[in-house]
Amino acid sequence: MKATAWMGTDSVKVIDVPDPTIMNARDAIVRITTTAICGSDLHLYHGYIPAMRKGDILGHEFMGEVVEVGPQVRNLKPGDRVVVPFPIACGHCSSCQRGLYSVCENSNPNAGIAEKIMGHSPSGIFGYSHLLGGYAGGQAEYARVPFADVGPLKVPDEVTDDQAVMLADVFPTGYMGAEMCDIKPGQVVAVWGAGPVGLFAAASARLLGAEQVIIIDRYPYRLRLAEEHIGAETVNYEESDVLDTLNEMTAGRGPDACIDAVGLEGHHGNAAMYAYDRAKQAARVETERPFALRQAILACRSGGVVSVVGAYGGFVDTFPMGAFMNRSLTMRTGQCHVQRYTRPLLDRIQRGEIDPSFIVSHRMPLRDAPKGYKIFQKKQDDCTKVLLKV
């Protein structure tokens, strides 16, 4: 089959690889119909996530048709149309029983590697390094889905691929980011990053009752999308001082909750600070550029919530711990527990509360995946989200 493979830093290629097969009684094989390039795939593309090997198959946002199931998979059958959550979860361990699917205790066969870096291991993830299991991803013609009796969600005919594939990651991740804010009526929520996760975090904050939603970014086309589709107010951090602007918009208090939807490859309008973090990251002295996280902490009202759903992989520098502690802030974070959200968010789509396909800017065949990565990386042609059609 054809699959998108990581070939080294800033290099992907569509290559021929063996078709996946059933390896466990709880496996399923899915023929991919639509898969997506995620912003966190760019962290792999740029070489910032450890334990990648040449030829690893990328992709953790995918959906398609079940073609084969193992003998213990009784909830699915060949022909079912499904979307697959990106965390691989067993459904039976202590974490899964508490709905914490992205920290499943049984799905990462390389847990020992992760424990050396993180203390304890999170779950396995499709197409996201050997640190997180070394599983083949879904930017391919077929994928093996472990624990298929737990993860995949059947998709009704009236829901399009472009809508359903958003349930694999970005829509649930943005929703969880907003949910962790404990939004009350009348509150103000600020979101750093107008990429797919940030846009869904802002849209979800609206769904959950926020009175005012503010998105911070530097790309005019992404800010327009936030204004037109979500009704958010926007701040271009290359044109305005973010902290001063947020204080002006909130009568000096700051937002009630701040969401970091940027993660480890942040950009900063301050040239000196950007050069400092960029140089340290390039030398691998630090692994992250946490501009958004620092700003979110400083901007948040005292006693407020900082929600972090932008992806981080290692260690940050110059973290404002003094502000965080002395102003009684609360931080909530985590890779999304997607299996917890797929059904209720599918229900919202079916009720017409939101059409998540509004973020899609590019559709192209799987063979053009290298082009898709370059367009997405460089933000060319007003690129917001690339779908690969198989």
Short mmCIF file of C-alpha atoms in Angstrom, two decimals:
data_model
loop_
_atom_site.label_atom_id
_atom_site.label_comp_id
_atom_site.label_asym_id
_atom_site.label_seq_id
_atom_site.Cartn_x
_atom_site.Cartn_y
_atom_site.Cartn_z
CA MET A 1 0.00 0.00 0.00
CA LYS A 2 0.95 3.67 -0.23
CA ALA A 3 1.79 5.53 2.97
CA THR A 4 3.27 8.88 4.03
CA ALA A 5 6.62 8.24 5.69
CA TRP A 6 8.95 10.44 7.74
CA MET A 7 12.31 10.43 5.97
CA GLY A 8 14.19 12.86 8.22
CA THR A 9 13.89 16.46 9.36
CA ASP A 10 11.69 18.48 6.99
CA SER A 11 11.24 15.49 4.69
CA VAL A 12 8.26 13.20 4.06
CA LYS A 13 7.64 10.88 1.14
CA VAL A 14 4.81 8.65 -0.05
CA ILE A 15 6.28 5.15 -0.28
CA ASP A 16 5.18 1.54 -0.76
CA VAL A 17 4.91 -0.45 2.48
CA PRO A 18 3.35 -3.82 3.39
CA ASP A 19 -0.39 -3.86 4.05
CA PRO A 20 -1.27 -4.06 7.75
CA THR A 21 -2.63 -7.31 9.15
CA ILE A 22 -4.57 -8.39 12.24
CA MET A 23 -2.02 -8.94 15.02
CA ASN A 24 -4.32 -9.14 18.03
CA ALA A 25 -7.85 -10.42 18.60
CA ARG A 26 -9.00 -6.85 19.37
CA ASP A 27 -7.58 -5.34 16.16
CA ALA A 28 -9.38 -4.00 13.12
CA ILE A 29 -8.10 -3.04 9.68
CA VAL A 30 -9.51 0.19 8.28
CA ARG A 31 -9.35 1.29 4.66
CA ILE A 32 -8.65 5.00 4.90
CA THR A 33 -10.91 7.37 2.97
CA THR A 34 -9.86 10.70 4.52
CA THR A 35 -6.87 11.59 6.65
CA ALA A 36 -5.49 14.94 7.78
CA ILE A 37 -2.23 16.70 8.47
CA CYS A 38 -2.22 18.02 12.04
CA GLY A 39 -0.24 20.93 13.45
CA SER A 40 1.44 18.50 15.83
CA ASP A 41 2.61 16.49 12.80
CA LEU A 42 4.78 19.51 12.03
CA HIS A 43 6.65 18.95 15.31
CA LEU A 44 7.65 15.55 13.91
CA TYR A 45 8.36 17.06 10.50
CA HIS A 46 10.73 19.59 12.07
CA GLY A 47 12.50 16.96 14.18
CA TYR A 48 11.49 18.21 17.62
CA ILE A 49 9.96 14.95 18.85
CA PRO A 50 12.50 12.24 19.77
CA ALA A 51 12.55 8.57 18.73
CA MET A 52 11.51 8.97 15.11
CA ARG A 53 12.98 6.55 12.58
CA LYS A 54 13.30 6.90 8.83
CA GLY A 55 10.30 5.26 7.19
CA ASP A 56 7.88 5.70 10.12
CA ILE A 57 4.31 6.11 8.82
CA LEU A 58 2.76 9.40 9.89
CA GLY A 59 -0.78 10.48 10.67
CA HIS A 60 -3.10 10.34 13.68
CA GLU A 61 -6.27 11.91 12.23
CA PHE A 62 -8.06 9.45 9.97
CA MET A 63 -11.33 7.73 9.16
CA GLY A 64 -12.51 5.12 6.72
CA GLU A 65 -14.21 1.77 6.22
CA VAL A 66 -13.66 -1.32 8.34
CA VAL A 67 -12.45 -4.19 6.14
CA GLU A 68 -11.48 -6.80 8.75
CA VAL A 69 -11.90 -7.33 12.49
CA GLY A 70 -10.32 -9.60 15.06
CA PRO A 71 -12.43 -12.27 16.79
CA GLN A 72 -12.94 -10.19 19.96
CA VAL A 73 -14.22 -7.10 18.13
CA ARG A 74 -17.99 -7.41 18.28
CA ASN A 75 -19.04 -3.77 17.99
CA LEU A 76 -17.76 -3.38 14.40
CA LYS A 77 -18.11 -5.31 11.18
CA PRO A 78 -16.66 -5.01 7.67
CA GLY A 79 -18.34 -2.17 5.82
CA ASP A 80 -18.81 0.06 8.88
CA ARG A 81 -17.75 3.67 8.36
CA VAL A 82 -15.70 4.85 11.35
CA VAL A 83 -13.57 7.67 12.67
CA VAL A 84 -10.61 6.63 14.82
CA PRO A 85 -9.47 8.58 17.93
CA PHE A 86 -5.76 9.38 17.94
CA PRO A 87 -4.99 7.99 21.46
CA ILE A 88 -4.82 4.21 21.52
CA ALA A 89 -6.64 3.02 24.64
CA CYS A 90 -7.43 -0.41 26.07
CA GLY A 91 -10.66 0.62 27.80
CA HIS A 92 -10.00 -1.52 30.89
CA CYS A 93 -7.09 -0.05 32.86
CA SER A 94 -7.53 2.35 35.78
CA SER A 95 -6.97 5.42 33.58
CA CYS A 96 -9.42 4.32 30.89
CA GLN A 97 -12.03 3.48 33.51
CA ARG A 98 -11.77 7.12 34.67
CA GLY A 99 -12.14 8.41 31.13
CA LEU A 100 -8.45 9.36 30.88
CA TYR A 101 -7.88 7.57 27.59
CA SER A 102 -4.75 9.47 26.53
CA VAL A 103 -2.90 8.10 29.55
CA CYS A 104 -3.97 4.48 29.03
CA GLU A 105 -1.62 2.24 31.00
CA ASN A 106 -1.56 -0.63 28.49
CA SER A 107 -1.24 0.79 24.97
CA ASN A 108 2.35 2.02 24.83
CA PRO A 109 4.70 -0.95 24.28
CA ASN A 110 7.64 1.45 24.65
CA ALA A 111 6.50 2.84 27.99
CA GLY A 112 10.01 2.48 29.43
CA ILE A 113 11.34 5.10 27.01
CA ALA A 114 8.58 7.58 27.88
CA GLU A 115 9.05 6.99 31.61
CA LYS A 116 12.67 8.13 31.41
CA ILE A 117 11.55 11.48 30.00
CA MET A 118 8.11 11.99 31.55
CA GLY A 119 8.13 9.98 34.78
CA HIS A 120 5.16 7.88 33.67
CA SER A 121 4.06 6.93 30.18
CA PRO A 122 1.05 8.33 28.32
CA SER A 123 -0.90 6.15 25.92
CA GLY A 124 0.28 5.01 22.53
CA ILE A 125 -0.57 7.34 19.65
CA PHE A 126 -0.90 6.58 15.95
CA GLY A 127 2.03 7.74 13.86
CA TYR A 128 3.73 9.71 16.62
CA SER A 129 7.22 8.34 17.27
CA HIS A 130 8.55 5.28 19.05
CA LEU A 131 8.37 7.26 22.29
CA LEU A 132 4.60 6.75 22.04
CA GLY A 133 4.52 3.20 20.78
CA GLY A 134 5.92 3.26 17.25
CA TYR A 135 2.46 2.62 15.79
CA ALA A 136 1.99 3.08 12.04
CA GLY A 137 -0.15 6.12 11.35
CA GLY A 138 -3.16 6.79 9.18
CA GLN A 139 -1.76 8.91 6.34
CA ALA A 140 -1.93 5.75 4.29
CA GLU A 141 -4.30 3.55 2.34
CA TYR A 142 -4.92 1.20 5.30
CA ALA A 143 -4.28 1.22 9.06
CA ARG A 144 -4.28 -1.37 11.81
CA VAL A 145 -6.38 -0.14 14.73
CA PRO A 146 -5.58 -1.81 18.09
CA PHE A 147 -8.33 -2.05 20.73
CA ALA A 148 -10.90 -1.52 18.00
CA ASP A 149 -13.65 -2.52 20.42
CA VAL A 150 -12.94 0.70 22.35
CA GLY A 151 -11.85 3.47 20.00
CA PRO A 152 -13.56 3.76 16.59
CA LEU A 153 -16.92 5.52 16.35
CA LYS A 154 -19.44 4.60 13.67
CA VAL A 155 -20.28 7.56 11.45
CA PRO A 156 -23.81 7.96 10.02
CA ASP A 157 -24.24 8.53 6.29
CA GLU A 158 -25.46 12.11 6.66
CA VAL A 159 -22.18 13.21 8.26
CA THR A 160 -19.49 13.87 5.66
CA ASP A 161 -15.89 12.68 5.83
CA ASP A 162 -14.76 16.30 6.11
CA GLN A 163 -16.90 16.71 9.22
CA ALA A 164 -16.27 13.33 10.81
CA VAL A 165 -12.48 13.29 10.49
CA MET A 166 -12.35 16.34 12.79
CA LEU A 167 -13.53 14.02 15.59
CA ALA A 168 -10.24 12.11 15.47
CA ASP A 169 -8.35 14.92 17.20
CA VAL A 170 -8.75 18.65 16.60
CA PHE A 171 -12.43 19.16 17.47
CA PRO A 172 -12.32 17.08 20.70
CA THR A 173 -8.97 18.66 21.62
CA GLY A 174 -10.31 22.17 21.22
CA TYR A 175 -13.49 21.23 23.09
CA MET A 176 -11.54 19.72 25.98
CA GLY A 177 -9.43 22.88 26.11
CA ALA A 178 -12.59 24.93 26.58
CA GLU A 179 -14.19 22.44 28.97
CA MET A 180 -11.16 22.58 31.26
CA CYS A 181 -11.79 26.32 31.70
CA ASP A 182 -14.97 25.70 33.75
CA ILE A 183 -16.69 28.47 31.80
CA LYS A 184 -19.46 30.36 33.57
CA PRO A 185 -22.02 32.67 31.92
CA GLY A 186 -20.60 36.11 31.29
CA GLN A 187 -16.96 35.05 31.34
CA VAL A 188 -14.18 36.05 28.95
CA VAL A 189 -12.00 33.38 27.33
CA ALA A 190 -8.80 34.17 25.40
CA VAL A 191 -7.26 31.63 23.01
CA TRP A 192 -3.67 31.74 21.76
CA GLY A 193 -3.43 30.32 18.25
CA ALA A 194 -5.97 30.41 15.41
CA GLY A 195 -4.99 27.09 13.93
CA PRO A 196 -7.52 24.23 13.89
CA VAL A 197 -7.30 23.45 17.62
CA GLY A 198 -7.46 27.13 18.59
CA LEU A 199 -10.45 27.74 16.33
CA PHE A 200 -12.27 24.75 17.82
CA ALA A 201 -11.33 25.85 21.35
CA ALA A 202 -12.86 29.25 20.62
CA ALA A 203 -15.96 27.74 18.99
CA SER A 204 -16.34 25.35 21.93
CA ALA A 205 -16.00 28.20 24.43
CA ARG A 206 -18.97 29.78 22.67
CA LEU A 207 -20.92 26.51 22.84
CA LEU A 208 -20.17 26.29 26.56
CA GLY A 209 -21.47 29.77 27.31
CA ALA A 210 -18.58 32.23 27.19
CA GLU A 211 -19.81 35.79 26.64
CA GLN A 212 -16.64 37.06 25.02
CA VAL A 213 -14.06 35.01 23.11
CA ILE A 214 -10.76 36.54 21.99
CA ILE A 215 -8.26 34.86 19.65
CA ILE A 216 -4.59 35.88 19.41
CA ASP A 217 -2.64 35.10 16.23
CA ARG A 218 -0.59 36.88 13.55
CA TYR A 219 -2.10 35.60 10.29
CA PRO A 220 -4.89 37.86 9.02
CA TYR A 221 -6.64 35.04 7.12
CA ARG A 222 -6.86 32.89 10.28
CA LEU A 223 -8.12 35.84 12.33
CA ARG A 224 -10.78 36.51 9.67
CA LEU A 225 -11.91 32.89 9.96
CA ALA A 226 -12.27 33.34 13.73
CA GLU A 227 -14.33 36.48 13.28
CA GLU A 228 -16.56 35.19 10.48
CA HIS A 229 -17.28 31.66 11.70
CA ILE A 230 -17.07 32.00 15.48
CA GLY A 231 -17.84 35.65 16.16
CA ALA A 232 -14.62 35.99 18.12
CA GLU A 233 -12.77 39.21 18.71
CA THR A 234 -9.19 39.07 17.50
CA VAL A 235 -5.76 40.41 18.39
CA ASN A 236 -2.84 40.41 15.95
CA TYR A 237 0.20 40.14 18.21
CA GLU A 238 2.46 41.63 15.54
CA GLU A 239 0.38 44.79 15.56
CA SER A 240 -0.61 45.13 19.23
CA ASP A 241 0.85 44.43 22.65
CA VAL A 242 -1.16 41.40 23.73
CA LEU A 243 -1.13 41.99 27.48
CA ASP A 244 -2.05 45.67 27.17
CA THR A 245 -4.79 44.89 24.65
CA LEU A 246 -6.33 42.13 26.76
CA ASN A 247 -6.33 44.40 29.80
CA GLU A 248 -8.11 47.10 27.80
CA MET A 249 -10.70 44.57 26.61
CA THR A 250 -11.37 43.27 30.13
CA ALA A 251 -11.37 46.45 32.23
CA GLY A 252 -7.91 45.65 33.54
CA ARG A 253 -8.79 42.25 35.03
CA GLY A 254 -7.57 39.94 32.30
CA PRO A 255 -9.52 37.03 30.76
CA ASP A 256 -11.21 34.61 33.15
CA ALA A 257 -9.56 31.73 31.31
CA CYS A 258 -6.70 31.49 28.83
CA ILE A 259 -6.15 28.61 26.40
CA ASP A 260 -2.74 27.81 24.92
CA ALA A 261 -3.51 26.15 21.58
CA VAL A 262 -0.03 26.82 20.18
CA GLY A 263 2.42 24.50 21.91
CA LEU A 264 6.12 23.98 21.52
CA GLU A 265 6.79 25.83 18.25
CA GLY A 266 5.38 29.20 19.21
CA HIS A 267 6.28 32.47 17.52
CA HIS A 268 6.73 35.77 19.33
CA GLY A 269 6.39 39.35 18.19
CA ASN A 270 9.37 40.31 20.36
CA ALA A 271 12.36 39.67 18.10
CA ALA A 272 14.89 39.36 20.94
CA MET A 273 12.80 36.85 22.89
CA TYR A 274 12.06 34.85 19.76
CA ALA A 275 15.77 34.70 18.87
CA TYR A 276 16.62 33.60 22.43
CA ASP A 277 14.19 30.66 22.44
CA ARG A 278 14.84 29.76 18.81
CA ALA A 279 18.59 29.54 19.43
CA LYS A 280 18.16 27.40 22.55
CA GLN A 281 15.72 25.11 20.76
CA ALA A 282 17.97 24.76 17.72
CA ALA A 283 20.85 23.77 20.01
CA ARG A 284 18.45 21.36 21.81
CA VAL A 285 19.20 23.13 25.11
CA GLU A 286 15.44 23.45 25.44
CA THR A 287 12.87 21.57 23.42
CA GLU A 288 10.03 24.11 23.41
CA ARG A 289 9.32 27.74 22.48
CA PRO A 290 6.62 28.44 25.09
CA PHE A 291 5.73 32.02 24.15
CA ALA A 292 1.99 31.43 24.22
CA LEU A 293 2.12 29.64 27.56
CA ARG A 294 4.14 32.41 29.21
CA GLN A 295 1.79 35.06 27.86
CA ALA A 296 -1.34 33.14 28.85
CA ILE A 297 -0.11 32.93 32.46
CA LEU A 298 0.70 36.63 32.62
CA ALA A 299 -2.56 37.65 30.94
CA CYS A 300 -4.99 35.51 32.96
CA ARG A 301 -6.95 37.20 35.72
CA SER A 302 -5.84 36.33 39.23
CA GLY A 303 -7.56 33.15 40.34
CA GLY A 304 -8.28 32.20 36.73
CA VAL A 305 -7.63 29.06 34.69
CA VAL A 306 -4.88 28.41 32.16
CA SER A 307 -5.81 25.51 29.86
CA VAL A 308 -3.04 23.96 27.78
CA VAL A 309 -3.89 21.83 24.75
CA GLY A 310 -1.05 22.93 22.48
CA ALA A 311 1.39 20.02 22.23
CA TYR A 312 4.59 20.02 24.30
CA GLY A 313 7.21 17.31 24.28
CA GLY A 314 9.96 18.11 26.76
CA PHE A 315 11.30 21.07 28.73
CA VAL A 316 10.67 24.82 28.80
CA ASP A 317 12.86 27.72 29.90
CA THR A 318 12.01 30.96 31.76
CA PHE A 319 8.67 29.68 33.01
CA PRO A 320 6.83 32.40 35.03
CA MET A 321 6.29 30.23 38.11
CA GLY A 322 6.18 33.25 40.40
CA ALA A 323 3.20 34.74 38.59
CA PHE A 324 1.52 31.35 38.40
CA MET A 325 1.84 30.65 42.13
CA ASN A 326 1.36 34.12 43.61
CA ARG A 327 -1.77 34.91 41.62
CA SER A 328 -3.58 31.67 42.51
CA LEU A 329 -3.84 30.41 38.95
CA THR A 330 -4.95 26.89 38.03
CA MET A 331 -3.47 25.02 35.08
CA ARG A 332 -5.26 22.13 33.41
CA THR A 333 -3.75 20.23 30.54
CA GLY A 334 -3.40 16.92 28.75
CA GLN A 335 -3.50 15.18 25.43
CA CYS A 336 -7.16 14.92 24.61
CA HIS A 337 -9.15 11.96 25.93
CA VAL A 338 -10.83 11.75 22.54
CA GLN A 339 -12.96 8.66 23.22
CA ARG A 340 -14.76 10.67 25.91
CA TYR A 341 -15.91 13.31 23.42
CA THR A 342 -16.56 11.68 20.05
CA ARG A 343 -20.19 10.70 20.64
CA PRO A 344 -21.40 13.98 22.23
CA LEU A 345 -19.59 16.05 19.60
CA LEU A 346 -21.02 13.91 16.79
CA ASP A 347 -24.43 14.64 18.31
CA ARG A 348 -23.70 18.39 18.17
CA ILE A 349 -22.77 18.07 14.49
CA GLN A 350 -25.97 16.16 13.73
CA ARG A 351 -28.06 18.77 15.58
CA GLY A 352 -26.53 21.50 13.42
CA GLU A 353 -24.86 23.30 16.32
CA ILE A 354 -21.52 23.33 14.49
CA ASP A 355 -20.10 22.29 11.14
CA PRO A 356 -16.45 21.48 11.88
CA SER A 357 -15.50 21.36 8.20
CA PHE A 358 -15.31 25.17 8.20
CA ILE A 359 -11.61 24.92 8.99
CA VAL A 360 -10.73 22.88 5.87
CA SER A 361 -8.80 24.93 3.32
CA HIS A 362 -7.12 22.26 1.17
CA ARG A 363 -8.05 18.83 -0.13
CA MET A 364 -5.59 16.75 -2.12
CA PRO A 365 -4.82 13.12 -2.91
CA LEU A 366 -2.59 11.08 -0.63
CA ARG A 367 0.19 11.11 -3.22
CA ASP A 368 0.48 14.89 -2.70
CA ALA A 369 1.16 14.60 1.05
CA PRO A 370 4.70 16.12 0.76
CA LYS A 371 3.17 19.15 -0.97
CA GLY A 372 0.51 19.34 1.75
CA TYR A 373 3.15 19.39 4.50
CA LYS A 374 5.04 22.22 2.81
CA ILE A 375 1.93 24.32 2.24
CA PHE A 376 0.79 23.80 5.83
CA GLN A 377 4.24 24.46 7.29
CA LYS A 378 4.73 27.70 5.36
CA LYS A 379 1.09 28.85 5.73
CA GLN A 380 0.89 29.25 1.97
CA ASP A 381 -2.34 29.86 0.07
CA ASP A 382 -4.19 30.74 3.30
CA CYS A 383 -3.73 27.16 4.52
CA THR A 384 -5.65 26.23 7.68
CA LYS A 385 -6.24 22.49 7.36
CA VAL A 386 -5.11 19.93 4.77
CA LEU A 387 -7.16 16.80 4.13
CA LEU A 388 -5.66 13.92 2.18
CA LYS A 389 -8.18 11.89 0.18
CA VAL A 390 -7.37 8.22 -0.37
#
